[in-house]
DNA sequence: ATTAGCATTCAAAAAAGTGGAGTGCTAGAG
DNA sequence: CTCTAGCACTCCACTTTTTTGAATGCTAAT
């Protein structure tokens, strides 16, 4: 990073001070806290210019300054500390990988928890999307004489199951036939295409199986489970510590409602490894006064998870981005290693 | 229910009025709203007596009356409307069962959502406990040459799985042997005893399998998943509509923290079908100023789920209890039916 | 350019004032 | 003995006013 000029230094300090204290920053207090070699009047005139340029705002005519969205944006792009991560977080993330053979999902989940805790923000985890996986096998296991459980496994080891209770009208036999046909005809099919494919072999099923309508519907239902979002939220309690929420119940309400709703988060689809959305940069209208920092977690080519941190625009971007980058890298490395293991 | 005397009638009205409005109830407004054939002075003296008896409280010397915990308790036990359920809730619960062959877990989950919505409270669902189920089969499915997924199925159709990535040092063969031994030796074992049993056959594994330590540990980990609590929370947003939370952030904080923590809820273990805990009657110190109404959902002898509704002590007990009882009965009936189906 | 000084602004906190819904008590009517 | 009308009193919740202090912008001097 090149040397910063005075305006930039001041902007950086104001952002960081405001992030820390949540109070508008005045010229005087800034000098006091950081022992700046200027008088308050000088800072004031710099602040006035920064305001004219659009990087700062005032809450009222005689208040201190607060970063504008544009100010945050500039801070994130050009002023923030890079690779900012404290040892505590580092250690905790390292500890994640100490156990051998831990599942990717668990890694993401715990990583999410750790970062949520360290940043005091709420985090949302999106489990890997199964659409690109292929159905590899359907297995039927009888439980009693009148019920059985069907297991569906993808080539990446994602498992779903469905219990069939078998009325007299459906023979266990029929179910077995059905599973056999499914294995013959659709194993190897991408999850995203399974439903279509099953539809296309409906006639075959109809021939082989008496109560095919009922069974057919049940199988479709089971396949739908693969495409359901796997979303988890961590650190809900943290948002209650943020003054912007405790003083504004409506804001809180909107966010909590959003967190109840699972389906919103996938849309932070960016190809960037880390995506920072400040205020209304994000497309979700309900939280156009909040910021979201999200990280793609790639653990193999077609399979991504995602971690998103949500909080007030006044959040510690350096810390959040630093932690996410570190986790992301650690996961990358871990999976590269295990790829290597396999290749050995 | 026998005829209520005047004191009881007044207490009932006060509870219901306060539940509705969240405002202390005064003698005057009570008469106005319900056209009582007494003067305010009469009501006042009755109120004073009810207060002396411990059923009512004042928030300050000249305020209206508020039910005491004892007042709520008396209301729940002796005054509330029985079988109180509105048509809307009824319909929604009925609709749950319209689809044939729906899984118990789904029923409980949706039931939970419905009741949460109808009562404007937050609900917690505890999925059925697997401890009493028996492990019925372990199945290994190879994914690639270096990985496989192991599936574990109980006699009630509960499925867990674990992915093994296989370093050179462990042959796929070993894993297969291992699974075979497990199937031979522990299928039929209760989940609660599986870990012990696996420990006891450790020597056998050690003989048959080279890297038995690693595999052994991995299997234990997988078995642990069965005993993990399956907890879901619904209607978190609802608590933000309750004035007792919005005016008291600390209360809100405690509850949200509690809801983050999965492991607390099983302790509402009562043999009663419906269990009402008012204020500090419940054993969780963090919420000794809230009430919890929980219902056991039995869907077969050893297998219970649970639904708990959490809210301020000022909650509509009639409605909550009514809805839970109705849901409970509906589920009972549904499962009795399907038992019958099987016996046919 | 920078700074000291000064008048000005405004929010937030403290203090003071009001209104109203509530109570308890008492004496008299039914 | 039960009920009620009336009255004095209490106290919260609300509004208004005052005070305070941290900030600003501007200007003249360095």
XYZ file of C-alpha atoms (C1' of nucleotides) in Angstrom:
748
model
C 0.000 0.000 0.000
C 1.423 3.380 -0.971
C 1.896 6.177 1.524
C -1.400 7.816 2.418
C -1.850 11.569 2.214
C -3.316 13.552 5.056
C -6.894 13.461 3.860
C -6.709 9.712 3.508
C -5.149 9.314 6.910
C -7.875 11.394 8.475
C -10.626 9.507 6.688
C -9.116 6.220 7.798
C -8.978 7.374 11.410
C -12.532 8.621 11.329
C -13.827 5.350 9.936
C -11.939 3.327 12.500
C -12.883 5.561 15.369
C -16.540 5.527 14.425
C -16.506 1.762 13.973
C -15.091 1.431 17.450
C -17.245 3.903 19.324
C -20.417 4.225 17.253
C -20.304 7.953 18.028
C -19.860 10.721 15.439
C -16.229 11.783 15.419
C -15.323 15.387 16.217
C -12.201 17.255 15.253
C -11.127 17.743 18.819
C -11.534 14.225 20.095
C -9.725 12.880 17.054
C -6.633 14.927 17.849
C -6.762 13.994 21.508
C -6.989 10.290 20.872
C -4.371 10.025 18.182
C -2.041 12.884 19.094
C -2.297 14.364 15.653
C 0.161 17.211 14.943
C -2.527 19.552 13.699
C -4.984 21.872 15.320
C -8.641 21.104 15.445
C -9.311 23.867 12.952
C -7.120 22.169 10.391
C -8.862 18.865 10.907
C -12.148 20.672 10.629
C -11.324 22.104 7.270
C -10.112 18.724 6.033
C -13.294 17.170 7.316
C -15.331 19.810 5.536
C -13.584 18.967 2.288
C -14.029 15.236 2.816
C -17.690 15.953 3.360
C -17.887 17.937 0.139
C -16.267 15.060 -1.692
C -18.935 12.748 -0.298
C -16.895 10.601 2.030
C -18.288 11.945 5.275
C -21.658 12.975 6.607
C -23.025 14.855 9.565
C -25.979 13.708 11.637
C -26.923 17.327 12.264
C -25.365 20.722 11.635
C -23.173 20.799 14.699
C -22.400 17.133 15.069
C -19.177 15.257 14.464
C -18.643 13.374 11.232
C -19.744 9.898 10.278
C -18.528 7.934 7.245
C -20.905 7.910 4.293
C -21.471 4.662 2.382
C -19.017 6.023 -0.146
C -16.580 6.633 2.690
C -16.853 3.033 3.820
C -16.438 1.872 0.265
C -13.250 3.876 -0.126
C -12.038 2.577 3.203
C -12.657 -1.035 2.221
C -11.048 -0.621 -1.188
C -8.064 1.524 -0.355
C -7.529 2.279 3.301
C -8.156 -0.782 5.416
C -5.417 -2.918 6.904
C -4.822 -5.950 4.772
C -4.446 -9.387 6.289
C -5.813 -8.144 9.522
C -6.306 -11.061 11.849
C -5.688 -11.481 15.532
C -3.895 -14.433 17.000
C -6.901 -15.615 18.896
C -8.988 -16.036 15.762
C -6.037 -17.586 13.977
C -5.600 -20.171 16.686
C -9.251 -21.044 16.791
C -9.390 -21.545 13.058
C -6.224 -23.616 13.126
C -7.729 -25.792 15.812
C -10.548 -26.598 13.429
C -8.206 -28.590 11.252
C -6.368 -30.405 13.962
C -8.758 -33.326 13.736
C -8.149 -35.475 10.731
C -10.937 -36.381 8.407
C -13.430 -33.782 9.443
C -16.291 -33.168 7.071
C -16.421 -30.043 4.957
C -19.792 -29.115 6.276
C -18.561 -29.216 9.820
C -15.560 -27.109 8.940
C -17.678 -24.411 7.385
C -20.104 -24.527 10.235
C -17.520 -24.139 12.942
C -15.633 -21.547 10.946
C -18.840 -19.626 10.716
C -19.362 -19.836 14.439
C -15.846 -18.705 15.190
C -15.971 -15.691 12.925
C -19.380 -14.759 14.190
C -18.061 -14.818 17.686
C -14.855 -12.929 16.971
C -16.554 -10.162 15.053
C -19.680 -9.954 17.147
C -21.801 -10.203 14.059
C -24.442 -12.589 12.870
C -23.349 -15.090 10.285
C -25.203 -17.156 7.749
C -23.790 -20.339 6.344
C -24.915 -21.840 3.082
C -24.041 -25.470 2.789
C -22.743 -26.786 -0.487
C -25.249 -26.833 -3.261
C -26.006 -30.337 -4.463
C -27.293 -29.404 -7.886
C -24.061 -30.304 -9.605
C -23.703 -33.628 -7.868
C -24.889 -36.827 -9.446
C -27.238 -39.300 -7.916
C -25.165 -42.397 -7.576
C -27.306 -44.973 -5.853
C -30.712 -45.632 -4.389
C -30.915 -48.249 -1.691
C -33.986 -49.719 -0.067
C -33.908 -51.042 3.468
C -36.926 -52.813 4.909
C -37.729 -51.773 8.440
C -40.814 -53.796 9.220
C -43.083 -55.845 7.051
C -44.978 -52.684 6.238
C -42.351 -50.022 6.024
C -39.012 -49.354 4.473
C -36.563 -46.541 4.153
C -35.098 -45.508 0.836
C -31.621 -44.016 0.834
C -30.324 -41.727 -1.871
C -26.615 -41.098 -2.198
C -24.823 -38.682 -4.505
C -21.346 -39.101 -5.890
C -20.046 -36.617 -3.337
C -21.520 -38.462 -0.423
C -24.577 -36.351 0.185
C -27.301 -38.574 1.613
C -31.040 -38.119 1.813
C -33.673 -40.582 2.870
C -37.369 -41.131 2.832
C -39.519 -43.490 4.819
C -42.238 -45.407 3.020
C -45.010 -46.898 5.016
C -46.544 -49.476 2.813
C -50.269 -49.873 2.683
C -51.542 -53.214 1.522
C -52.163 -51.827 -1.884
C -48.463 -51.378 -2.467
C -46.439 -54.483 -2.205
C -42.925 -54.239 -0.883
C -42.140 -55.966 -4.115
C -43.351 -53.032 -6.127
C -41.155 -50.709 -4.159
C -38.173 -52.906 -4.806
C -38.898 -52.979 -8.496
C -39.176 -49.296 -8.469
C -35.828 -48.810 -6.789
C -34.242 -51.175 -9.247
C -35.597 -49.223 -12.163
C -34.392 -45.980 -10.622
C -30.923 -47.378 -10.152
C -30.836 -48.658 -13.695
C -32.131 -45.540 -15.301
C -31.097 -42.529 -13.306
C -27.941 -43.221 -11.405
C -25.322 -40.879 -12.723
C -27.870 -38.148 -13.382
C -27.193 -34.681 -12.073
C -29.400 -33.741 -9.158
C -30.609 -30.724 -11.062
C -31.926 -33.032 -13.782
C -33.187 -35.883 -11.701
C -36.757 -34.682 -11.559
C -36.973 -34.362 -15.330
C -35.424 -37.733 -15.819
C -37.765 -39.413 -13.375
C -40.643 -37.848 -15.208
C -39.364 -39.226 -18.472
C -39.260 -42.783 -17.185
C -42.707 -42.549 -15.720
C -44.146 -44.843 -18.400
C -41.626 -47.510 -17.545
C -42.563 -47.283 -13.914
C -46.209 -47.428 -14.813
C -45.654 -50.716 -16.576
C -43.699 -52.341 -13.815
C -45.467 -51.107 -10.755
C -49.067 -51.236 -9.742
C -49.489 -48.199 -7.503
C -46.966 -46.200 -9.431
C -48.651 -42.856 -8.903
C -48.242 -42.916 -5.161
C -44.703 -44.196 -5.242
C -43.787 -41.812 -7.979
C -44.943 -38.844 -5.964
C -43.088 -40.029 -2.920
C -39.841 -40.336 -4.809
C -40.137 -36.899 -6.303
C -40.641 -35.532 -2.836
C -37.464 -37.226 -1.691
C -35.469 -35.799 -4.571
C -36.652 -32.337 -3.736
C -34.830 -32.593 -0.447
C -31.529 -32.477 -2.275
C -32.229 -29.071 -3.650
C -33.455 -27.584 -0.402
C -31.183 -24.873 0.886
C -29.010 -25.868 3.741
C -28.813 -22.665 5.661
C -27.695 -22.106 9.219
C -27.500 -18.920 11.201
C -25.073 -18.269 14.027
C -24.651 -15.537 16.552
C -28.156 -14.166 16.416
C -27.619 -12.812 19.897
C -24.750 -10.651 18.683
C -26.943 -8.240 16.834
C -28.497 -7.293 20.135
C -25.162 -5.848 21.205
C -24.996 -3.479 18.246
C -26.362 -0.080 19.246
C -27.865 0.508 15.804
C -30.237 -2.351 16.441
C -31.059 -1.785 20.052
C -31.998 1.795 19.341
C -33.995 0.933 16.265
C -36.376 -1.918 16.759
C -37.659 -1.747 13.240
C -34.241 -2.400 11.826
C -33.939 -5.315 14.206
C -37.318 -6.616 13.193
C -36.481 -6.559 9.509
C -33.262 -8.433 10.043
C -34.754 -11.077 12.304
C -37.507 -11.642 9.807
C -34.969 -12.033 7.068
C -32.992 -14.517 9.113
C -36.126 -16.588 9.587
C -36.443 -16.878 5.883
C -33.978 -19.354 4.501
C -34.130 -18.614 0.851
C -32.675 -15.170 0.550
C -29.005 -15.749 0.880
C -28.006 -17.624 -2.197
C -28.380 -14.457 -4.221
C -25.091 -13.091 -2.957
C -23.682 -14.868 -5.890
C -20.520 -13.255 -6.939
C -17.481 -14.760 -8.462
C -15.288 -12.843 -6.135
C -13.806 -14.764 -3.320
C -14.865 -12.129 -0.901
C -17.769 -9.876 -1.636
C -18.454 -6.752 0.377
C -21.838 -5.120 0.062
C -22.148 -1.836 1.846
C -25.597 -0.476 2.589
C -27.776 -0.365 -0.508
C -25.160 -2.018 -2.666
C -26.848 -5.261 -1.788
C -29.988 -6.269 -3.600
C -32.105 -7.189 -0.624
C -34.299 -4.205 -0.007
C -35.001 -5.108 3.598
C -31.411 -4.631 4.614
C -30.327 -1.756 2.422
C -28.996 -0.068 5.519
C -26.854 -2.991 6.566
C -23.663 -4.477 5.219
C -22.968 -8.019 4.188
C -19.538 -9.538 3.735
C -19.637 -12.924 2.110
C -16.997 -15.443 1.190
C -17.227 -18.319 -1.204
C -15.851 -21.504 0.206
C -14.727 -23.700 -2.646
C -13.920 -27.190 -1.757
C -14.098 -28.644 -5.146
C -14.796 -27.434 -8.608
C -18.534 -27.432 -8.734
C -19.243 -27.342 -5.108
C -19.360 -24.157 -3.155
C -20.418 -23.215 0.257
C -20.786 -19.696 1.417
C -20.358 -17.760 4.611
C -21.937 -14.362 5.003
C -21.557 -11.928 7.871
C -24.287 -9.404 8.423
C -24.180 -6.309 10.520
C -24.581 -2.554 10.560
C -22.687 -0.618 7.900
C -20.555 0.453 10.822
C -18.698 -2.815 11.041
C -15.016 -3.604 11.340
C -14.433 -4.444 7.696
C -10.699 -5.024 8.164
C -11.308 -7.621 10.815
C -14.217 -9.314 9.076
C -12.488 -9.503 5.713
C -9.245 -10.596 7.334
C -10.884 -13.404 9.220
C -12.853 -14.597 6.217
C -9.808 -14.558 3.963
C -7.846 -16.506 6.504
C -10.538 -19.118 6.910
C -11.022 -19.362 3.180
C -7.335 -19.942 2.626
C -7.101 -22.458 5.411
C -9.952 -24.443 3.918
C -8.453 -24.249 0.446
C -5.179 -25.532 1.747
C -6.762 -28.271 3.748
C -8.598 -29.589 0.757
C -5.628 -29.251 -1.513
C -3.749 -31.403 0.973
C -6.377 -34.056 1.025
C -6.463 -33.984 -2.782
C -2.741 -34.583 -2.626
C -3.306 -37.398 -0.204
C -5.544 -39.011 -2.704
C -3.080 -38.586 -5.540
C -0.176 -40.077 -3.636
C -66.592 -26.485 35.074
C -68.728 -25.441 38.029
C -70.259 -22.001 38.332
C -67.652 -19.370 39.209
C -68.185 -16.994 42.106
C -67.702 -13.270 41.752
C -64.098 -13.207 42.872
C -63.241 -15.899 40.386
C -65.085 -14.152 37.609
C -63.229 -10.934 38.324
C -59.865 -12.680 38.478
C -60.589 -14.385 35.181
C -61.506 -11.106 33.544
C -58.422 -9.375 34.873
C -56.135 -12.103 33.585
C -57.752 -12.078 30.177
C -57.822 -8.322 29.938
C -54.202 -8.016 30.934
C -53.171 -10.747 28.519
C -54.904 -8.855 25.768
C -53.743 -5.340 26.473
C -50.513 -5.738 28.450
C -51.717 -2.833 30.609
C -52.533 -3.046 34.329
C -56.278 -3.386 34.752
C -58.205 -0.770 36.704
C -61.556 -1.144 38.394
C -63.199 1.428 36.187
C -62.038 0.204 32.809
C -62.993 -3.343 33.735
C -66.600 -2.301 34.355
C -66.707 -0.242 31.200
C -65.421 -2.990 28.966
C -67.492 -5.824 30.323
C -70.592 -3.979 31.520
C -70.300 -5.455 34.956
C -73.308 -4.845 37.226
C -71.200 -3.466 40.062
C -69.707 -0.149 40.886
C -66.009 0.463 40.632
C -65.780 0.637 44.419
C -67.082 -2.885 44.698
C -64.605 -4.156 42.147
C -61.898 -2.297 43.983
C -62.619 -4.024 47.234
C -62.718 -7.396 45.512
C -59.439 -6.584 43.862
C -57.949 -5.621 47.186
C -58.979 -8.964 48.605
C -57.623 -10.856 45.604
C -54.386 -9.000 46.129
C -54.306 -9.973 49.797
C -54.846 -13.578 48.792
C -51.871 -13.323 46.473
C -53.568 -13.585 43.091
C -53.027 -10.015 42.001
C -50.245 -7.464 42.200
C -49.839 -3.757 41.703
C -46.977 -2.199 39.775
C -47.126 0.818 42.066
C -49.416 2.135 44.775
C -51.943 3.742 42.522
C -51.782 1.462 39.529
C -54.264 -1.043 38.237
C -53.855 -4.726 39.017
C -51.753 -7.330 37.266
C -51.996 -11.095 37.795
C -49.314 -12.570 40.035
C -47.665 -15.855 39.034
C -50.048 -17.483 41.486
C -52.905 -15.721 39.743
C -51.846 -17.147 36.394
C -51.446 -20.553 37.941
C -54.974 -20.435 39.323
C -56.245 -19.203 35.985
C -54.576 -22.049 34.121
C -55.757 -24.673 36.580
C -59.280 -23.533 37.250
C -60.490 -20.569 35.247
C -59.348 -20.824 31.656
C -61.587 -21.861 28.812
C -61.090 -25.494 27.999
C -60.766 -26.691 24.432
C -60.211 -23.207 23.260
C -59.264 -23.267 19.610
C -60.238 -21.057 16.732
C -61.369 -22.363 13.399
C -58.423 -20.931 11.576
C -55.909 -22.895 13.613
C -58.080 -25.957 13.410
C -58.183 -25.776 9.649
C -54.480 -25.273 9.314
C -53.724 -28.233 11.518
C -56.211 -30.379 9.656
C -54.553 -29.423 6.394
C -51.329 -30.881 7.716
C -52.758 -34.337 7.548
C -54.385 -34.070 4.197
C -51.320 -35.435 2.469
C -50.924 -39.131 2.901
C -47.679 -40.625 4.088
C -46.164 -37.517 5.556
C -43.269 -38.059 7.897
C -43.700 -37.538 11.607
C -40.898 -35.074 11.748
C -42.511 -32.919 9.132
C -45.824 -33.035 10.940
C -44.297 -31.861 14.184
C -42.318 -29.200 12.413
C -45.257 -27.725 10.562
C -47.458 -28.031 13.610
C -44.879 -26.084 15.492
C -44.816 -23.389 12.850
C -48.579 -23.094 12.788
C -48.953 -22.764 16.528
C -46.106 -20.332 16.702
C -47.817 -18.199 14.134
C -51.286 -18.408 15.642
C -50.144 -17.567 19.134
C -47.469 -15.060 18.186
C -44.980 -16.855 20.341
C -41.666 -18.499 19.700
C -41.707 -22.259 19.556
C -39.074 -24.893 19.976
C -39.387 -28.335 18.494
C -37.490 -31.317 19.764
C -37.316 -34.109 17.265
C -37.788 -37.641 18.418
C -35.030 -38.998 20.570
C -33.218 -41.897 18.944
C -31.826 -43.434 22.088
C -34.465 -46.108 22.238
C -34.141 -47.059 18.598
C -31.967 -49.924 17.503
C -29.244 -49.770 14.936
C -30.456 -52.042 12.226
C -27.904 -51.854 9.444
C -24.653 -50.301 8.376
C -24.066 -49.960 4.677
C -20.929 -48.889 2.878
C -21.050 -47.184 -0.489
C -17.868 -46.456 -2.386
C -17.787 -43.020 -3.931
C -14.381 -42.897 -5.555
C -11.403 -45.176 -5.259
C -10.347 -43.231 -2.185
C -13.563 -42.397 -0.450
C -16.749 -44.003 0.673
C -19.819 -43.101 2.620
C -21.103 -45.246 5.445
C -24.834 -45.247 6.102
C -26.357 -46.100 9.434
C -30.040 -46.932 9.691
C -32.136 -47.527 12.795
C -35.163 -49.749 13.028
C -37.382 -46.665 12.951
C -35.812 -45.350 9.800
C -33.548 -42.725 11.252
C -30.514 -42.379 8.996
C -27.076 -40.952 9.642
C -24.036 -41.054 7.451
C -20.331 -40.435 7.533
C -17.873 -39.907 4.739
C -14.564 -41.718 4.920
C -11.724 -40.431 2.839
C -9.335 -43.255 2.642
C -5.643 -42.602 2.899
C -3.400 -45.255 1.425
C -2.795 -46.635 4.831
C -6.381 -47.757 5.067
C -7.484 -50.112 2.391
C -11.044 -49.958 1.230
C -10.972 -53.591 2.076
C -10.355 -52.884 5.715
C -13.297 -50.567 5.783
C -15.497 -53.222 4.272
C -14.359 -55.764 6.826
C -15.076 -53.309 9.497
C -18.605 -52.698 8.313
C -19.206 -56.399 8.075
C -18.084 -56.918 11.635
C -20.290 -54.060 12.790
C -23.288 -55.540 11.051
C -22.600 -58.955 12.536
C -22.023 -57.780 16.030
C -24.026 -54.702 16.720
C -27.078 -54.591 14.556
C -30.069 -54.765 16.843
C -28.297 -52.815 19.557
C -30.010 -49.842 21.111
C -28.482 -46.556 20.064
C -27.898 -45.682 23.685
C -25.735 -48.770 24.029
C -23.997 -48.745 20.695
C -20.913 -46.929 21.898
C -20.345 -49.407 24.725
C -20.878 -52.319 22.427
C -18.479 -51.001 19.833
C -15.926 -50.554 22.569
C -16.395 -54.127 23.621
C -15.704 -55.481 20.156
C -12.634 -53.345 19.742
C -10.344 -56.371 20.078
C -12.137 -58.132 17.254
C -11.727 -55.070 15.060
C -8.089 -54.849 16.005
C -7.545 -58.375 14.770
C -9.295 -57.942 11.479
C -8.292 -54.432 10.506
C -4.922 -52.827 10.168
C -5.608 -49.169 10.895
C -8.344 -49.965 13.346
C -7.710 -46.995 15.613
C -8.523 -44.429 12.973
C -11.530 -46.257 11.676
C -12.728 -46.975 15.146
C -12.669 -43.330 16.082
C -14.475 -42.361 12.920
C -17.283 -44.798 13.584
C -17.741 -43.630 17.123
C -18.038 -40.106 15.821
C -20.741 -41.205 13.440
C -22.701 -42.930 16.171
C -22.594 -39.814 18.251
C -24.667 -38.071 15.618
C -27.638 -40.210 16.544
C -27.732 -38.843 20.025
C -27.360 -35.201 19.019
C -30.408 -33.130 19.785
C -32.582 -32.304 16.856
C -33.871 -28.917 17.801
C -35.553 -26.314 15.657
C -36.837 -22.910 16.590
C -39.689 -21.116 14.874
C -41.147 -17.652 15.076
C -38.152 -15.911 16.540
C -39.477 -12.694 15.078
C -42.628 -12.985 17.165
C -40.929 -12.160 20.403
C -40.122 -8.755 19.001
C -43.835 -7.988 18.980
C -44.237 -8.653 22.676
C -43.967 -5.408 24.604
C -42.243 -7.091 27.543
C -39.292 -7.798 25.309
C -39.106 -4.608 23.360
C -39.118 -2.574 26.531
C -36.596 -4.781 28.241
C -33.643 -5.610 26.079
C -31.995 -7.680 28.757
C -34.896 -10.038 28.864
C -34.720 -10.281 25.098
C -30.993 -10.937 25.212
C -31.354 -13.769 27.683
C -34.002 -15.449 25.619
C -32.176 -15.096 22.313
C -29.069 -16.515 23.916
C -31.052 -19.419 25.207
C -32.537 -20.073 21.803
C -29.037 -20.197 20.333
C -28.186 -22.947 22.709
C -29.710 -26.207 21.584
C -29.251 -28.335 24.603
C -31.520 -26.760 27.133
C -34.899 -27.884 26.083
C -34.988 -31.587 26.738
C -35.188 -30.916 30.441
C -38.839 -30.025 30.236
C -39.344 -33.652 30.821
C -42.648 -34.265 32.346
C -44.942 -37.165 31.973
C -47.863 -34.856 31.536
C -49.135 -34.465 28.060
C -49.119 -30.736 28.418
C -46.843 -29.047 30.863
C -47.275 -25.403 31.815
C -44.431 -23.665 33.575
C -45.238 -20.189 34.768
C -42.381 -17.859 35.632
C -39.923 -19.395 38.040
C -41.724 -22.714 38.042
C -39.382 -23.691 35.278
C -35.894 -24.780 36.103
C -33.988 -22.649 33.642
C -32.763 -19.693 35.607
C -32.341 -17.474 32.556
C -36.026 -17.454 31.851
C -37.524 -17.475 35.304
C -39.644 -14.541 34.265
C -41.070 -16.244 31.192
C -43.549 -19.044 30.721
C -43.144 -22.240 28.779
C -45.958 -24.470 27.626
C -44.746 -27.779 26.303
C -46.489 -30.776 24.823
C -45.200 -34.277 24.405
C -45.873 -35.678 20.993
C -46.010 -39.431 21.248
C -45.964 -41.245 18.012
C -44.991 -44.574 19.289
C -44.210 -46.105 22.614
C -40.623 -45.171 23.112
C -40.418 -42.296 20.778
C -41.386 -38.826 21.765
C -41.065 -35.486 20.204
C -41.801 -32.280 21.997
C -43.122 -28.866 21.157
C -42.555 -25.982 23.526
C -43.938 -22.465 23.284
C -42.081 -19.711 25.018
C -43.261 -16.258 25.835
C -43.874 -13.738 28.554
C -45.833 -14.920 31.580
C -48.539 -12.708 30.138
C -49.514 -15.170 27.439
C -52.848 -16.484 26.276
C -52.705 -19.793 28.094
C -56.169 -20.854 26.960
C -55.260 -20.440 23.343
C -51.810 -21.984 23.592
C -52.967 -24.986 25.571
C -55.997 -25.396 23.351
C -53.931 -25.394 20.183
C -51.339 -27.777 21.577
C -53.961 -30.194 22.825
C -55.657 -30.153 19.478
C -52.441 -30.795 17.588
C -51.441 -33.508 20.005
C -54.729 -35.273 19.595
C -54.651 -34.950 15.844
C -51.229 -36.528 15.709
C -52.248 -39.303 18.062
C -55.221 -40.075 15.913
C -53.243 -39.940 12.714
C -50.748 -42.445 13.999
C -53.384 -44.674 15.460
C -54.947 -44.777 12.036
C -51.740 -45.722 10.320
C -51.167 -48.407 12.940
C -54.587 -49.711 12.006
C -53.643 -49.563 8.375
C -50.742 -51.812 9.104
C -52.810 -54.294 11.097
C -55.394 -54.688 8.400
C -1.232 26.845 4.899
C -2.225 26.849 9.720
C -4.240 28.177 13.949
C -6.489 30.691 17.851
C -10.642 32.621 19.050
C -15.447 33.272 19.035
C -20.330 33.078 17.985
C -23.526 29.643 16.822
C -25.947 25.217 16.591
C -28.186 21.282 18.261
C -28.920 16.838 20.731
C -29.103 14.826 24.840
C -29.767 15.125 29.719
C -31.917 17.145 33.597
C -35.608 19.583 35.707
C -40.122 21.148 36.089
C -44.890 21.060 35.172
C -49.621 18.556 33.834
C -53.120 15.337 33.243
C -55.351 11.286 34.084
C -56.220 6.805 35.570
C -55.801 4.593 39.441
C -56.276 3.658 44.558
C -58.176 3.607 49.537
C -61.307 5.181 52.655
C -65.652 6.715 54.567
C -70.370 7.653 55.181
C -74.850 6.768 53.750
C -78.483 4.083 51.112
C -80.685 -0.417 50.232
C -74.323 -6.754 55.883
C -73.522 -5.314 50.983
C -73.017 -1.961 47.876
C -72.003 2.663 46.045
C -71.046 7.690 45.527
C -67.741 10.918 46.556
C -63.384 12.718 47.729
C -58.463 13.147 48.699
C -54.341 11.311 47.392
C -50.685 8.909 44.530
C -47.804 8.247 40.905
C -46.668 7.295 36.215
C -46.326 8.897 31.651
C -46.018 12.742 28.953
C -44.774 17.322 27.524
C -42.292 21.454 28.006
C -38.445 24.074 29.471
C -33.748 24.677 30.850
C -29.110 23.519 30.965
C -25.028 21.681 29.258
C -21.354 20.569 26.273
C -19.383 18.960 22.273
C -19.374 20.103 17.870
C -19.326 23.350 13.921
C -18.015 27.429 10.562
C -15.903 31.598 9.991
C -12.423 35.181 10.390
C -8.310 37.485 11.420
C -3.646 36.887 12.683
C 0.650 34.154 12.358
